[in-house]
Amino acid sequence: MTNVRVTYDGEANAAYVYLNHPEVRQRVAHTYPCDPAAVGGMINLDFDKDGRLVGIEVLDAGTKLPQYLLDAAERLDT
């Protein structure tokens, strides 16, 4: 099983799911915002220069992500 890094800021109610290798720092070249009406909130998909998905930003994360994932996430608001 692959470990995925997830950060969560409870004050902002925002989470970020990193899909790149933990030792590789990748730059975001393009952000694709998902239609907020279609997904019931704001979700941004981040891609690198080669078009690979490297991260997912989830706003209003408390209603969009499972609680176990938020509980396990690295906290940014402490």
PDB file of C-alpha atoms in Angstrom:
ATOM      1  CA  MET A   1       0.000   0.000   0.000  1.00  0.00           C
ATOM      2  CA  THR A   2       1.217   3.479  -0.806  1.00  0.00           C
ATOM      3  CA  ASN A   3       1.263   6.206   1.812  1.00  0.00           C
ATOM      4  CA  VAL A   4      -0.146   9.521   0.692  1.00  0.00           C
ATOM      5  CA  ARG A   5       0.618  12.735   2.546  1.00  0.00           C
ATOM      6  CA  VAL A   6      -2.438  14.736   3.568  1.00  0.00           C
ATOM      7  CA  THR A   7      -2.358  18.086   5.347  1.00  0.00           C
ATOM      8  CA  TYR A   8      -5.323  19.738   7.024  1.00  0.00           C
ATOM      9  CA  ASP A   9      -5.885  23.233   8.388  1.00  0.00           C
ATOM     10  CA  GLY A  10      -8.937  23.135  10.639  1.00  0.00           C
ATOM     11  CA  GLU A  11      -9.172  26.914  10.907  1.00  0.00           C
ATOM     12  CA  ALA A  12      -9.385  27.243   7.129  1.00  0.00           C
ATOM     13  CA  ASN A  13     -11.209  23.890   6.825  1.00  0.00           C
ATOM     14  CA  ALA A  14      -8.887  23.086   3.918  1.00  0.00           C
ATOM     15  CA  ALA A  15      -6.991  19.906   3.098  1.00  0.00           C
ATOM     16  CA  TYR A  16      -4.327  19.062   0.567  1.00  0.00           C
ATOM     17  CA  VAL A  17      -3.619  15.569  -0.749  1.00  0.00           C
ATOM     18  CA  TYR A  18      -0.084  15.209  -2.127  1.00  0.00           C
ATOM     19  CA  LEU A  19       0.197  12.613  -4.898  1.00  0.00           C
ATOM     20  CA  ASN A  20       3.903  12.963  -5.625  1.00  0.00           C
ATOM     21  CA  HIS A  21       6.723  10.962  -4.052  1.00  0.00           C
ATOM     22  CA  PRO A  22       7.479  12.361  -0.564  1.00  0.00           C
ATOM     23  CA  GLU A  23      11.147  12.969  -1.431  1.00  0.00           C
ATOM     24  CA  VAL A  24      10.374  14.764  -4.701  1.00  0.00           C
ATOM     25  CA  ARG A  25       9.269  18.353  -4.630  1.00  0.00           C
ATOM     26  CA  GLN A  26       7.216  19.054  -7.706  1.00  0.00           C
ATOM     27  CA  ARG A  27       6.096  22.433  -8.905  1.00  0.00           C
ATOM     28  CA  VAL A  28       2.524  23.032  -9.847  1.00  0.00           C
ATOM     29  CA  ALA A  29       2.338  24.242 -13.428  1.00  0.00           C
ATOM     30  CA  HIS A  30      -1.432  24.332 -13.789  1.00  0.00           C
ATOM     31  CA  THR A  31      -4.412  24.301 -11.450  1.00  0.00           C
ATOM     32  CA  TYR A  32      -7.763  23.088 -12.695  1.00  0.00           C
ATOM     33  CA  PRO A  33     -10.641  24.267 -10.472  1.00  0.00           C
ATOM     34  CA  CYS A  34     -13.550  21.840 -10.446  1.00  0.00           C
ATOM     35  CA  ASP A  35     -16.993  23.341 -10.918  1.00  0.00           C
ATOM     36  CA  PRO A  36     -18.129  24.186  -7.353  1.00  0.00           C
ATOM     37  CA  ALA A  37     -21.787  23.637  -8.229  1.00  0.00           C
ATOM     38  CA  ALA A  38     -21.072  20.163  -9.597  1.00  0.00           C
ATOM     39  CA  VAL A  39     -19.060  18.980  -6.581  1.00  0.00           C
ATOM     40  CA  GLY A  40     -20.811  20.981  -3.876  1.00  0.00           C
ATOM     41  CA  GLY A  41     -17.694  22.936  -2.910  1.00  0.00           C
ATOM     42  CA  MET A  42     -14.300  23.998  -4.139  1.00  0.00           C
ATOM     43  CA  ILE A  43     -11.816  21.363  -5.234  1.00  0.00           C
ATOM     44  CA  ASN A  44      -8.654  22.222  -7.180  1.00  0.00           C
ATOM     45  CA  LEU A  45      -6.568  19.724  -9.123  1.00  0.00           C
ATOM     46  CA  ASP A  46      -2.858  20.582  -9.428  1.00  0.00           C
ATOM     47  CA  PHE A  47      -0.781  19.306 -12.355  1.00  0.00           C
ATOM     48  CA  ASP A  48       2.961  19.438 -13.046  1.00  0.00           C
ATOM     49  CA  LYS A  49       4.528  20.618 -16.324  1.00  0.00           C
ATOM     50  CA  ASP A  50       4.158  17.114 -17.799  1.00  0.00           C
ATOM     51  CA  GLY A  51       0.428  17.009 -17.105  1.00  0.00           C
ATOM     52  CA  ARG A  52       0.646  14.634 -14.140  1.00  0.00           C
ATOM     53  CA  LEU A  53      -1.740  15.138 -11.246  1.00  0.00           C
ATOM     54  CA  VAL A  54       0.435  16.030  -8.238  1.00  0.00           C
ATOM     55  CA  GLY A  55      -2.083  17.245  -5.678  1.00  0.00           C
ATOM     56  CA  ILE A  56      -5.682  17.908  -4.746  1.00  0.00           C
ATOM     57  CA  GLU A  57      -6.800  20.904  -2.682  1.00  0.00           C
ATOM     58  CA  VAL A  58     -10.143  20.479  -0.935  1.00  0.00           C
ATOM     59  CA  LEU A  59     -11.886  23.480   0.582  1.00  0.00           C
ATOM     60  CA  ASP A  60     -14.714  22.843   3.061  1.00  0.00           C
ATOM     61  CA  ALA A  61     -12.817  19.613   3.664  1.00  0.00           C
ATOM     62  CA  GLY A  62     -14.857  18.725   6.752  1.00  0.00           C
ATOM     63  CA  THR A  63     -17.866  17.996   4.552  1.00  0.00           C
ATOM     64  CA  LYS A  64     -15.986  16.558   1.559  1.00  0.00           C
ATOM     65  CA  LEU A  65     -13.466  14.120   3.057  1.00  0.00           C
ATOM     66  CA  PRO A  66     -13.986  11.192   5.424  1.00  0.00           C
ATOM     67  CA  GLN A  67     -13.319  12.014   9.069  1.00  0.00           C
ATOM     68  CA  TYR A  68     -10.703   9.255   9.429  1.00  0.00           C
ATOM     69  CA  LEU A  69      -8.626  10.952   6.722  1.00  0.00           C
ATOM     70  CA  LEU A  70      -8.849  14.354   8.419  1.00  0.00           C
ATOM     71  CA  ASP A  71      -7.968  12.767  11.775  1.00  0.00           C
ATOM     72  CA  ALA A  72      -4.866  11.139  10.244  1.00  0.00           C
ATOM     73  CA  ALA A  73      -3.796  14.258   8.315  1.00  0.00           C
ATOM     74  CA  GLU A  74      -0.781  16.356   9.250  1.00  0.00           C
ATOM     75  CA  ARG A  75      -2.236  19.358  11.080  1.00  0.00           C
ATOM     76  CA  LEU A  76      -1.231  22.822   9.926  1.00  0.00           C
ATOM     77  CA  ASP A  77      -3.298  24.746  12.491  1.00  0.00           C
ATOM     78  CA  THR A  78      -1.569  23.668  15.689  1.00  0.00           C
TER      79      THR A  78
END
